[in-house]
């Protein structure tokens, strides 16, 4: 089973800082120094930022509360070094829900790395446990030219953090996957019946920028 570590998160900071500091001259990303870099896992990289997301607030505002700043990953196994390098940047710069992270924001960021494990096809869309499993669904939505396939996922911690029941989580997944029709109708029932759910678990590590700075200062002094 994969074990995510703070060194994985620190490497994501290394990669992001290298890209933002010298994007035009960055011919190669920093080299990974953690021990299991050649092992392969499905993985996600998540960036969160301290500070309010309100109109009129600046990028450097800090109220101590963390909010999502980007999260992208891949369900296909990837080498840890290349996978973390790719998704550290993709989640910070290419998550279409947010504008790209700026260099001035990095001191307010924290990074989480999730290595996904134990994939199982569920018996139905309620065959999983809040706080234990991540869920990935495939479903069909009605269209003029016939049903269209959609997918969506939440990592294991999301439902618990949001206080959602399993039923509420499924509803949120349908919305995330692009179904904007009514849920409590015959069409909604048909969409729910089309759901195929895969449950999975993850090994997660998290590192704030302050922790990263201390870690790298210690490494440089050794």
mmCIF file with all atom_site columns, C-alpha atoms in Angstrom:
data_model
loop_
_atom_site.group_PDB
_atom_site.id
_atom_site.type_symbol
_atom_site.label_atom_id
_atom_site.label_alt_id
_atom_site.label_comp_id
_atom_site.label_asym_id
_atom_site.label_entity_id
_atom_site.label_seq_id
_atom_site.pdbx_PDB_ins_code
_atom_site.Cartn_x
_atom_site.Cartn_y
_atom_site.Cartn_z
_atom_site.occupancy
_atom_site.B_iso_or_equiv
_atom_site.pdbx_formal_charge
_atom_site.auth_seq_id
_atom_site.auth_comp_id
_atom_site.auth_asym_id
_atom_site.auth_atom_id
_atom_site.pdbx_PDB_model_num
ATOM 1   C CA . UNK A 1 1   ? 0.000   0.000  0.000   1.00 0.00 ? 1   UNK A CA 1
ATOM 2   C CA . UNK A 1 2   ? 1.297   3.454  -0.865  1.00 0.00 ? 2   UNK A CA 1
ATOM 3   C CA . UNK A 1 3   ? 2.255   5.869  1.878   1.00 0.00 ? 3   UNK A CA 1
ATOM 4   C CA . UNK A 1 4   ? 2.087   9.562  1.117   1.00 0.00 ? 4   UNK A CA 1
ATOM 5   C CA . UNK A 1 5   ? 4.709   11.632 2.937   1.00 0.00 ? 5   UNK A CA 1
ATOM 6   C CA . UNK A 1 6   ? 5.513   15.265 3.629   1.00 0.00 ? 6   UNK A CA 1
ATOM 7   C CA . UNK A 1 7   ? 8.473   14.905 1.270   1.00 0.00 ? 7   UNK A CA 1
ATOM 8   C CA . UNK A 1 8   ? 6.001   14.288 -1.558  1.00 0.00 ? 8   UNK A CA 1
ATOM 9   C CA . UNK A 1 9   ? 4.269   17.555 -0.674  1.00 0.00 ? 9   UNK A CA 1
ATOM 10  C CA . UNK A 1 10  ? 7.598   19.373 -0.361  1.00 0.00 ? 10  UNK A CA 1
ATOM 11  C CA . UNK A 1 11  ? 8.531   18.221 -3.862  1.00 0.00 ? 11  UNK A CA 1
ATOM 12  C CA . UNK A 1 12  ? 5.276   19.740 -5.161  1.00 0.00 ? 12  UNK A CA 1
ATOM 13  C CA . UNK A 1 13  ? 6.307   23.057 -3.588  1.00 0.00 ? 13  UNK A CA 1
ATOM 14  C CA . UNK A 1 14  ? 9.769   22.701 -5.196  1.00 0.00 ? 14  UNK A CA 1
ATOM 15  C CA . UNK A 1 15  ? 8.204   22.191 -8.620  1.00 0.00 ? 15  UNK A CA 1
ATOM 16  C CA . UNK A 1 16  ? 5.711   25.039 -8.286  1.00 0.00 ? 16  UNK A CA 1
ATOM 17  C CA . UNK A 1 17  ? 8.287   27.519 -7.019  1.00 0.00 ? 17  UNK A CA 1
ATOM 18  C CA . UNK A 1 18  ? 10.702  26.604 -9.803  1.00 0.00 ? 18  UNK A CA 1
ATOM 19  C CA . UNK A 1 19  ? 7.983   27.182 -12.402 1.00 0.00 ? 19  UNK A CA 1
ATOM 20  C CA . UNK A 1 20  ? 6.745   30.466 -10.949 1.00 0.00 ? 20  UNK A CA 1
ATOM 21  C CA . UNK A 1 21  ? 10.185  31.899 -10.185 1.00 0.00 ? 21  UNK A CA 1
ATOM 22  C CA . UNK A 1 22  ? 11.759  31.304 -13.607 1.00 0.00 ? 22  UNK A CA 1
ATOM 23  C CA . UNK A 1 23  ? 9.060   30.057 -15.988 1.00 0.00 ? 23  UNK A CA 1
ATOM 24  C CA . UNK A 1 24  ? 10.896  31.146 -19.128 1.00 0.00 ? 24  UNK A CA 1
ATOM 25  C CA . UNK A 1 25  ? 14.190  29.469 -18.226 1.00 0.00 ? 25  UNK A CA 1
ATOM 26  C CA . UNK A 1 26  ? 12.969  26.361 -16.423 1.00 0.00 ? 26  UNK A CA 1
ATOM 27  C CA . UNK A 1 27  ? 14.413  23.733 -18.745 1.00 0.00 ? 27  UNK A CA 1
ATOM 28  C CA . UNK A 1 28  ? 14.074  21.004 -16.159 1.00 0.00 ? 28  UNK A CA 1
ATOM 29  C CA . UNK A 1 29  ? 12.066  20.538 -12.972 1.00 0.00 ? 29  UNK A CA 1
ATOM 30  C CA . UNK A 1 30  ? 13.778  19.914 -9.610  1.00 0.00 ? 30  UNK A CA 1
ATOM 31  C CA . UNK A 1 31  ? 14.887  16.342 -9.111  1.00 0.00 ? 31  UNK A CA 1
ATOM 32  C CA . UNK A 1 32  ? 12.863  14.197 -6.729  1.00 0.00 ? 32  UNK A CA 1
ATOM 33  C CA . UNK A 1 33  ? 14.848  12.991 -3.722  1.00 0.00 ? 33  UNK A CA 1
ATOM 34  C CA . UNK A 1 34  ? 12.258  10.839 -1.941  1.00 0.00 ? 34  UNK A CA 1
ATOM 35  C CA . UNK A 1 35  ? 12.851  7.111  -1.853  1.00 0.00 ? 35  UNK A CA 1
ATOM 36  C CA . UNK A 1 36  ? 9.834   5.622  -3.644  1.00 0.00 ? 36  UNK A CA 1
ATOM 37  C CA . UNK A 1 37  ? 9.868   7.894  -6.682  1.00 0.00 ? 37  UNK A CA 1
ATOM 38  C CA . UNK A 1 38  ? 9.749   5.044  -9.198  1.00 0.00 ? 38  UNK A CA 1
ATOM 39  C CA . UNK A 1 39  ? 6.655   3.417  -7.694  1.00 0.00 ? 39  UNK A CA 1
ATOM 40  C CA . UNK A 1 40  ? 3.364   3.966  -9.507  1.00 0.00 ? 40  UNK A CA 1
ATOM 41  C CA . UNK A 1 41  ? 0.058   5.142  -8.036  1.00 0.00 ? 41  UNK A CA 1
ATOM 42  C CA . UNK A 1 42  ? -3.073  6.965  -9.087  1.00 0.00 ? 42  UNK A CA 1
ATOM 43  C CA . UNK A 1 43  ? -2.717  10.327 -7.352  1.00 0.00 ? 43  UNK A CA 1
ATOM 44  C CA . UNK A 1 44  ? -4.185  13.758 -6.705  1.00 0.00 ? 44  UNK A CA 1
ATOM 45  C CA . UNK A 1 45  ? -2.483  17.006 -5.700  1.00 0.00 ? 45  UNK A CA 1
ATOM 46  C CA . UNK A 1 46  ? -4.538  19.553 -3.779  1.00 0.00 ? 46  UNK A CA 1
ATOM 47  C CA . UNK A 1 47  ? -3.587  23.164 -3.034  1.00 0.00 ? 47  UNK A CA 1
ATOM 48  C CA . UNK A 1 48  ? -5.365  25.164 -0.335  1.00 0.00 ? 48  UNK A CA 1
ATOM 49  C CA . UNK A 1 49  ? -4.880  28.788 0.589   1.00 0.00 ? 49  UNK A CA 1
ATOM 50  C CA . UNK A 1 50  ? -5.323  30.719 3.815   1.00 0.00 ? 50  UNK A CA 1
ATOM 51  C CA . UNK A 1 51  ? -7.439  33.835 3.537   1.00 0.00 ? 51  UNK A CA 1
ATOM 52  C CA . UNK A 1 52  ? -10.944 34.967 2.543   1.00 0.00 ? 52  UNK A CA 1
ATOM 53  C CA . UNK A 1 53  ? -12.340 34.697 -0.955  1.00 0.00 ? 53  UNK A CA 1
ATOM 54  C CA . UNK A 1 54  ? -14.418 37.865 -0.870  1.00 0.00 ? 54  UNK A CA 1
ATOM 55  C CA . UNK A 1 55  ? -14.743 40.820 -3.189  1.00 0.00 ? 55  UNK A CA 1
ATOM 56  C CA . UNK A 1 56  ? -12.226 43.520 -2.383  1.00 0.00 ? 56  UNK A CA 1
ATOM 57  C CA . UNK A 1 57  ? -9.795  41.212 -0.571  1.00 0.00 ? 57  UNK A CA 1
ATOM 58  C CA . UNK A 1 58  ? -6.247  40.952 -1.844  1.00 0.00 ? 58  UNK A CA 1
ATOM 59  C CA . UNK A 1 59  ? -4.246  37.813 -2.581  1.00 0.00 ? 59  UNK A CA 1
ATOM 60  C CA . UNK A 1 60  ? -2.227  38.416 0.582   1.00 0.00 ? 60  UNK A CA 1
ATOM 61  C CA . UNK A 1 61  ? -5.198  38.679 2.967   1.00 0.00 ? 61  UNK A CA 1
ATOM 62  C CA . UNK A 1 62  ? -5.030  35.993 5.650   1.00 0.00 ? 62  UNK A CA 1
ATOM 63  C CA . UNK A 1 63  ? -7.805  35.077 8.064   1.00 0.00 ? 63  UNK A CA 1
ATOM 64  C CA . UNK A 1 64  ? -6.286  31.676 8.933   1.00 0.00 ? 64  UNK A CA 1
ATOM 65  C CA . UNK A 1 65  ? -9.049  29.704 7.219   1.00 0.00 ? 65  UNK A CA 1
ATOM 66  C CA . UNK A 1 66  ? -8.069  27.487 4.312   1.00 0.00 ? 66  UNK A CA 1
ATOM 67  C CA . UNK A 1 67  ? -9.997  27.297 1.062   1.00 0.00 ? 67  UNK A CA 1
ATOM 68  C CA . UNK A 1 68  ? -9.514  25.152 -2.000  1.00 0.00 ? 68  UNK A CA 1
ATOM 69  C CA . UNK A 1 69  ? -7.139  26.696 -4.531  1.00 0.00 ? 69  UNK A CA 1
ATOM 70  C CA . UNK A 1 70  ? -6.812  23.806 -6.969  1.00 0.00 ? 70  UNK A CA 1
ATOM 71  C CA . UNK A 1 71  ? -7.141  20.026 -7.137  1.00 0.00 ? 71  UNK A CA 1
ATOM 72  C CA . UNK A 1 72  ? -6.391  17.775 -10.111 1.00 0.00 ? 72  UNK A CA 1
ATOM 73  C CA . UNK A 1 73  ? -5.233  14.175 -10.347 1.00 0.00 ? 73  UNK A CA 1
ATOM 74  C CA . UNK A 1 74  ? -5.306  10.985 -12.350 1.00 0.00 ? 74  UNK A CA 1
ATOM 75  C CA . UNK A 1 75  ? -6.830  7.544  -11.776 1.00 0.00 ? 75  UNK A CA 1
ATOM 76  C CA . UNK A 1 76  ? -4.198  5.832  -13.931 1.00 0.00 ? 76  UNK A CA 1
ATOM 77  C CA . UNK A 1 77  ? -1.062  4.714  -12.043 1.00 0.00 ? 77  UNK A CA 1
ATOM 78  C CA . UNK A 1 78  ? 1.890   7.043  -12.610 1.00 0.00 ? 78  UNK A CA 1
ATOM 79  C CA . UNK A 1 79  ? 5.472   7.165  -11.388 1.00 0.00 ? 79  UNK A CA 1
ATOM 80  C CA . UNK A 1 80  ? 5.491   9.328  -8.288  1.00 0.00 ? 80  UNK A CA 1
ATOM 81  C CA . UNK A 1 81  ? 8.217   11.678 -9.475  1.00 0.00 ? 81  UNK A CA 1
ATOM 82  C CA . UNK A 1 82  ? 6.662   12.455 -12.852 1.00 0.00 ? 82  UNK A CA 1
ATOM 83  C CA . UNK A 1 83  ? 3.084   12.269 -11.550 1.00 0.00 ? 83  UNK A CA 1
ATOM 84  C CA . UNK A 1 84  ? 3.678   14.708 -8.708  1.00 0.00 ? 84  UNK A CA 1
ATOM 85  C CA . UNK A 1 85  ? 5.616   17.008 -11.030 1.00 0.00 ? 85  UNK A CA 1
ATOM 86  C CA . UNK A 1 86  ? 2.780   17.051 -13.564 1.00 0.00 ? 86  UNK A CA 1
ATOM 87  C CA . UNK A 1 87  ? -0.104  17.468 -11.144 1.00 0.00 ? 87  UNK A CA 1
ATOM 88  C CA . UNK A 1 88  ? 1.598   19.904 -8.790  1.00 0.00 ? 88  UNK A CA 1
ATOM 89  C CA . UNK A 1 89  ? 1.565   22.310 -11.733 1.00 0.00 ? 89  UNK A CA 1
ATOM 90  C CA . UNK A 1 90  ? -1.746  21.243 -13.257 1.00 0.00 ? 90  UNK A CA 1
ATOM 91  C CA . UNK A 1 91  ? -3.651  21.699 -10.006 1.00 0.00 ? 91  UNK A CA 1
ATOM 92  C CA . UNK A 1 92  ? -2.018  25.062 -9.251  1.00 0.00 ? 92  UNK A CA 1
ATOM 93  C CA . UNK A 1 93  ? -2.114  26.551 -12.743 1.00 0.00 ? 93  UNK A CA 1
ATOM 94  C CA . UNK A 1 94  ? -4.710  24.707 -14.840 1.00 0.00 ? 94  UNK A CA 1
ATOM 95  C CA . UNK A 1 95  ? -7.715  24.033 -12.585 1.00 0.00 ? 95  UNK A CA 1
ATOM 96  C CA . UNK A 1 96  ? -10.375 25.882 -14.574 1.00 0.00 ? 96  UNK A CA 1
ATOM 97  C CA . UNK A 1 97  ? -12.370 26.685 -11.431 1.00 0.00 ? 97  UNK A CA 1
ATOM 98  C CA . UNK A 1 98  ? -9.649  29.137 -10.367 1.00 0.00 ? 98  UNK A CA 1
ATOM 99  C CA . UNK A 1 99  ? -7.188  31.582 -11.868 1.00 0.00 ? 99  UNK A CA 1
ATOM 100 C CA . UNK A 1 100 ? -3.569  30.339 -11.879 1.00 0.00 ? 100 UNK A CA 1
ATOM 101 C CA . UNK A 1 101 ? -1.675  30.547 -8.588  1.00 0.00 ? 101 UNK A CA 1
ATOM 102 C CA . UNK A 1 102 ? 0.677   33.538 -8.424  1.00 0.00 ? 102 UNK A CA 1
ATOM 103 C CA . UNK A 1 103 ? 4.124   33.539 -6.810  1.00 0.00 ? 103 UNK A CA 1
ATOM 104 C CA . UNK A 1 104 ? 2.920   36.002 -4.166  1.00 0.00 ? 104 UNK A CA 1
ATOM 105 C CA . UNK A 1 105 ? 0.312   33.472 -2.990  1.00 0.00 ? 105 UNK A CA 1
ATOM 106 C CA . UNK A 1 106 ? 2.725   30.605 -2.336  1.00 0.00 ? 106 UNK A CA 1
ATOM 107 C CA . UNK A 1 107 ? 3.481   31.552 1.332   1.00 0.00 ? 107 UNK A CA 1
ATOM 108 C CA . UNK A 1 108 ? -0.253  31.194 2.045   1.00 0.00 ? 108 UNK A CA 1
ATOM 109 C CA . UNK A 1 109 ? -0.568  27.747 0.460   1.00 0.00 ? 109 UNK A CA 1
ATOM 110 C CA . UNK A 1 110 ? -0.639  24.235 1.810   1.00 0.00 ? 110 UNK A CA 1
ATOM 111 C CA . UNK A 1 111 ? -0.221  21.144 -0.328  1.00 0.00 ? 111 UNK A CA 1
ATOM 112 C CA . UNK A 1 112 ? -1.818  17.733 0.066   1.00 0.00 ? 112 UNK A CA 1
ATOM 113 C CA . UNK A 1 113 ? -0.837  14.602 -1.834  1.00 0.00 ? 113 UNK A CA 1
ATOM 114 C CA . UNK A 1 114 ? -3.297  11.704 -2.019  1.00 0.00 ? 114 UNK A CA 1
ATOM 115 C CA . UNK A 1 115 ? -2.146  8.296  -3.246  1.00 0.00 ? 115 UNK A CA 1
ATOM 116 C CA . UNK A 1 116 ? -5.213  6.262  -4.224  1.00 0.00 ? 116 UNK A CA 1
ATOM 117 C CA . UNK A 1 117 ? -5.512  2.589  -3.273  1.00 0.00 ? 117 UNK A CA 1
ATOM 118 C CA . UNK A 1 118 ? -7.974  -0.282 -2.816  1.00 0.00 ? 118 UNK A CA 1
ATOM 119 C CA . UNK A 1 119 ? -10.272 0.318  -5.775  1.00 0.00 ? 119 UNK A CA 1
ATOM 120 C CA . UNK A 1 120 ? -13.480 -1.745 -5.614  1.00 0.00 ? 120 UNK A CA 1
ATOM 121 C CA . UNK A 1 121 ? -16.625 -1.743 -7.719  1.00 0.00 ? 121 UNK A CA 1
ATOM 122 C CA . UNK A 1 122 ? -19.553 -1.072 -5.374  1.00 0.00 ? 122 UNK A CA 1
ATOM 123 C CA . UNK A 1 123 ? -22.777 -3.058 -5.340  1.00 0.00 ? 123 UNK A CA 1
ATOM 124 C CA . UNK A 1 124 ? -24.809 0.149  -5.634  1.00 0.00 ? 124 UNK A CA 1
ATOM 125 C CA . UNK A 1 125 ? -24.360 3.889  -5.178  1.00 0.00 ? 125 UNK A CA 1
ATOM 126 C CA . UNK A 1 126 ? -24.740 3.627  -1.390  1.00 0.00 ? 126 UNK A CA 1
ATOM 127 C CA . UNK A 1 127 ? -22.203 0.822  -0.961  1.00 0.00 ? 127 UNK A CA 1
ATOM 128 C CA . UNK A 1 128 ? -19.426 2.899  0.636   1.00 0.00 ? 128 UNK A CA 1
ATOM 129 C CA . UNK A 1 129 ? -18.597 4.621  3.940   1.00 0.00 ? 129 UNK A CA 1
ATOM 130 C CA . UNK A 1 130 ? -18.299 8.358  4.616   1.00 0.00 ? 130 UNK A CA 1
ATOM 131 C CA . UNK A 1 131 ? -14.824 9.182  5.912   1.00 0.00 ? 131 UNK A CA 1
ATOM 132 C CA . UNK A 1 132 ? -13.361 5.905  4.643   1.00 0.00 ? 132 UNK A CA 1
ATOM 133 C CA . UNK A 1 133 ? -13.924 5.787  0.891   1.00 0.00 ? 133 UNK A CA 1
ATOM 134 C CA . UNK A 1 134 ? -13.477 8.137  -1.994  1.00 0.00 ? 134 UNK A CA 1
ATOM 135 C CA . UNK A 1 135 ? -16.133 7.665  -4.648  1.00 0.00 ? 135 UNK A CA 1
ATOM 136 C CA . UNK A 1 136 ? -15.937 7.799  -8.430  1.00 0.00 ? 136 UNK A CA 1
ATOM 137 C CA . UNK A 1 137 ? -19.152 7.565  -10.416 1.00 0.00 ? 137 UNK A CA 1
ATOM 138 C CA . UNK A 1 138 ? -20.077 7.037  -14.043 1.00 0.00 ? 138 UNK A CA 1
ATOM 139 C CA . UNK A 1 139 ? -23.626 7.947  -15.060 1.00 0.00 ? 139 UNK A CA 1
ATOM 140 C CA . UNK A 1 140 ? -25.736 8.878  -18.064 1.00 0.00 ? 140 UNK A CA 1
ATOM 141 C CA . UNK A 1 141 ? -27.716 12.061 -18.581 1.00 0.00 ? 141 UNK A CA 1
ATOM 142 C CA . UNK A 1 142 ? -30.511 12.431 -21.154 1.00 0.00 ? 142 UNK A CA 1
ATOM 143 C CA . UNK A 1 143 ? -29.663 14.244 -24.378 1.00 0.00 ? 143 UNK A CA 1
ATOM 144 C CA . UNK A 1 144 ? -31.296 15.007 -27.714 1.00 0.00 ? 144 UNK A CA 1
ATOM 145 C CA . UNK A 1 145 ? -29.030 12.514 -29.449 1.00 0.00 ? 145 UNK A CA 1
ATOM 146 C CA . UNK A 1 146 ? -29.282 9.932  -26.672 1.00 0.00 ? 146 UNK A CA 1
ATOM 147 C CA . UNK A 1 147 ? -27.766 9.423  -23.202 1.00 0.00 ? 147 UNK A CA 1
ATOM 148 C CA . UNK A 1 148 ? -24.425 11.075 -22.544 1.00 0.00 ? 148 UNK A CA 1
ATOM 149 C CA . UNK A 1 149 ? -21.863 9.530  -20.203 1.00 0.00 ? 149 UNK A CA 1
ATOM 150 C CA . UNK A 1 150 ? -20.493 11.666 -17.363 1.00 0.00 ? 150 UNK A CA 1
ATOM 151 C CA . UNK A 1 151 ? -18.070 11.038 -14.502 1.00 0.00 ? 151 UNK A CA 1
ATOM 152 C CA . UNK A 1 152 ? -17.201 12.701 -11.197 1.00 0.00 ? 152 UNK A CA 1
ATOM 153 C CA . UNK A 1 153 ? -15.229 11.948 -8.054  1.00 0.00 ? 153 UNK A CA 1
ATOM 154 C CA . UNK A 1 154 ? -14.716 13.107 -4.483  1.00 0.00 ? 154 UNK A CA 1
ATOM 155 C CA . UNK A 1 155 ? -11.646 12.144 -2.462  1.00 0.00 ? 155 UNK A CA 1
ATOM 156 C CA . UNK A 1 156 ? -12.277 10.266 0.817   1.00 0.00 ? 156 UNK A CA 1
ATOM 157 C CA . UNK A 1 157 ? -12.185 13.323 3.081   1.00 0.00 ? 157 UNK A CA 1
ATOM 158 C CA . UNK A 1 158 ? -14.612 15.513 1.133   1.00 0.00 ? 158 UNK A CA 1
ATOM 159 C CA . UNK A 1 159 ? -17.983 14.152 2.288   1.00 0.00 ? 159 UNK A CA 1
ATOM 160 C CA . UNK A 1 160 ? -16.901 14.147 5.930   1.00 0.00 ? 160 UNK A CA 1
ATOM 161 C CA . UNK A 1 161 ? -15.471 17.672 5.759   1.00 0.00 ? 161 UNK A CA 1
ATOM 162 C CA . UNK A 1 162 ? -18.692 18.973 4.181   1.00 0.00 ? 162 UNK A CA 1
ATOM 163 C CA . UNK A 1 163 ? -20.948 17.098 6.616   1.00 0.00 ? 163 UNK A CA 1
ATOM 164 C CA . UNK A 1 164 ? -22.759 15.307 3.777   1.00 0.00 ? 164 UNK A CA 1
ATOM 165 C CA . UNK A 1 165 ? -24.668 12.052 4.046   1.00 0.00 ? 165 UNK A CA 1
ATOM 166 C CA . UNK A 1 166 ? -24.099 9.413  1.392   1.00 0.00 ? 166 UNK A CA 1
ATOM 167 C CA . UNK A 1 167 ? -27.266 10.518 -0.431  1.00 0.00 ? 167 UNK A CA 1
ATOM 168 C CA . UNK A 1 168 ? -26.177 14.173 -0.336  1.00 0.00 ? 168 UNK A CA 1
ATOM 169 C CA . UNK A 1 169 ? -22.730 13.208 -1.613  1.00 0.00 ? 169 UNK A CA 1
ATOM 170 C CA . UNK A 1 170 ? -24.229 11.388 -4.594  1.00 0.00 ? 170 UNK A CA 1
ATOM 171 C CA . UNK A 1 171 ? -26.352 14.436 -5.392  1.00 0.00 ? 171 UNK A CA 1
ATOM 172 C CA . UNK A 1 172 ? -23.270 16.664 -5.235  1.00 0.00 ? 172 UNK A CA 1
ATOM 173 C CA . UNK A 1 173 ? -21.371 14.259 -7.492  1.00 0.00 ? 173 UNK A CA 1
ATOM 174 C CA . UNK A 1 174 ? -24.164 14.374 -10.069 1.00 0.00 ? 174 UNK A CA 1
ATOM 175 C CA . UNK A 1 175 ? -23.994 18.175 -10.030 1.00 0.00 ? 175 UNK A CA 1
ATOM 176 C CA . UNK A 1 176 ? -20.201 18.114 -10.274 1.00 0.00 ? 176 UNK A CA 1
ATOM 177 C CA . UNK A 1 177 ? -20.468 15.735 -13.218 1.00 0.00 ? 177 UNK A CA 1
ATOM 178 C CA . UNK A 1 178 ? -22.709 18.133 -15.106 1.00 0.00 ? 178 UNK A CA 1
ATOM 179 C CA . UNK A 1 179 ? -26.269 16.959 -14.373 1.00 0.00 ? 179 UNK A CA 1
ATOM 180 C CA . UNK A 1 180 ? -28.267 20.134 -13.777 1.00 0.00 ? 180 UNK A CA 1
ATOM 181 C CA . UNK A 1 181 ? -31.758 18.672 -13.949 1.00 0.00 ? 181 UNK A CA 1
ATOM 182 C CA . UNK A 1 182 ? -34.115 18.068 -11.018 1.00 0.00 ? 182 UNK A CA 1
ATOM 183 C CA . UNK A 1 183 ? -33.157 15.193 -8.725  1.00 0.00 ? 183 UNK A CA 1
ATOM 184 C CA . UNK A 1 184 ? -36.565 14.262 -7.285  1.00 0.00 ? 184 UNK A CA 1
ATOM 185 C CA . UNK A 1 185 ? -38.238 13.451 -10.628 1.00 0.00 ? 185 UNK A CA 1
ATOM 186 C CA . UNK A 1 186 ? -38.487 10.480 -12.954 1.00 0.00 ? 186 UNK A CA 1
ATOM 187 C CA . UNK A 1 187 ? -35.544 11.852 -14.953 1.00 0.00 ? 187 UNK A CA 1
ATOM 188 C CA . UNK A 1 188 ? -33.547 12.190 -11.753 1.00 0.00 ? 188 UNK A CA 1
ATOM 189 C CA . UNK A 1 189 ? -34.442 8.628  -10.744 1.00 0.00 ? 189 UNK A CA 1
ATOM 190 C CA . UNK A 1 190 ? -33.300 7.387  -14.153 1.00 0.00 ? 190 UNK A CA 1
ATOM 191 C CA . UNK A 1 191 ? -29.972 9.172  -13.797 1.00 0.00 ? 191 UNK A CA 1
ATOM 192 C CA . UNK A 1 192 ? -29.458 7.693  -10.325 1.00 0.00 ? 192 UNK A CA 1
ATOM 193 C CA . UNK A 1 193 ? -30.242 4.195  -11.588 1.00 0.00 ? 193 UNK A CA 1
ATOM 194 C CA . UNK A 1 194 ? -27.557 4.591  -14.251 1.00 0.00 ? 194 UNK A CA 1
ATOM 195 C CA . UNK A 1 195 ? -24.822 5.235  -11.664 1.00 0.00 ? 195 UNK A CA 1
ATOM 196 C CA . UNK A 1 196 ? -21.895 2.853  -11.521 1.00 0.00 ? 196 UNK A CA 1
ATOM 197 C CA . UNK A 1 197 ? -19.810 3.617  -8.437  1.00 0.00 ? 197 UNK A CA 1
ATOM 198 C CA . UNK A 1 198 ? -16.223 2.677  -7.689  1.00 0.00 ? 198 UNK A CA 1
ATOM 199 C CA . UNK A 1 199 ? -15.026 3.188  -4.137  1.00 0.00 ? 199 UNK A CA 1
ATOM 200 C CA . UNK A 1 200 ? -11.396 3.653  -3.157  1.00 0.00 ? 200 UNK A CA 1
ATOM 201 C CA . UNK A 1 201 ? -9.210  4.689  -0.264  1.00 0.00 ? 201 UNK A CA 1
ATOM 202 C CA . UNK A 1 202 ? -6.191  6.972  -0.083  1.00 0.00 ? 202 UNK A CA 1
ATOM 203 C CA . UNK A 1 203 ? -2.994  7.634  1.794   1.00 0.00 ? 203 UNK A CA 1
ATOM 204 C CA . UNK A 1 204 ? -2.742  11.382 2.344   1.00 0.00 ? 204 UNK A CA 1
ATOM 205 C CA . UNK A 1 205 ? -0.009  13.759 3.474   1.00 0.00 ? 205 UNK A CA 1
ATOM 206 C CA . UNK A 1 206 ? -0.246  17.508 3.957   1.00 0.00 ? 206 UNK A CA 1
ATOM 207 C CA . UNK A 1 207 ? 2.352   20.258 4.297   1.00 0.00 ? 207 UNK A CA 1
ATOM 208 C CA . UNK A 1 208 ? 1.943   23.998 4.822   1.00 0.00 ? 208 UNK A CA 1
ATOM 209 C CA . UNK A 1 209 ? 4.341   26.470 3.255   1.00 0.00 ? 209 UNK A CA 1
ATOM 210 C CA . UNK A 1 210 ? 5.706   27.338 6.715   1.00 0.00 ? 210 UNK A CA 1
ATOM 211 C CA . UNK A 1 211 ? 6.471   23.652 7.315   1.00 0.00 ? 211 UNK A CA 1
ATOM 212 C CA . UNK A 1 212 ? 7.999   23.423 3.852   1.00 0.00 ? 212 UNK A CA 1
ATOM 213 C CA . UNK A 1 213 ? 10.318  26.372 4.526   1.00 0.00 ? 213 UNK A CA 1
ATOM 214 C CA . UNK A 1 214 ? 11.530  24.791 7.774   1.00 0.00 ? 214 UNK A CA 1
ATOM 215 C CA . UNK A 1 215 ? 12.001  21.411 6.077   1.00 0.00 ? 215 UNK A CA 1
ATOM 216 C CA . UNK A 1 216 ? 14.035  22.856 3.219   1.00 0.00 ? 216 UNK A CA 1
ATOM 217 C CA . UNK A 1 217 ? 16.104  25.060 5.564   1.00 0.00 ? 217 UNK A CA 1
ATOM 218 C CA . UNK A 1 218 ? 16.982  21.983 7.594   1.00 0.00 ? 218 UNK A CA 1
ATOM 219 C CA . UNK A 1 219 ? 17.837  20.014 4.441   1.00 0.00 ? 219 UNK A CA 1
ATOM 220 C CA . UNK A 1 220 ? 20.111  22.797 3.172   1.00 0.00 ? 220 UNK A CA 1
ATOM 221 C CA . UNK A 1 221 ? 21.973  22.928 6.488   1.00 0.00 ? 221 UNK A CA 1
ATOM 222 C CA . UNK A 1 222 ? 22.681  19.190 6.633   1.00 0.00 ? 222 UNK A CA 1
#
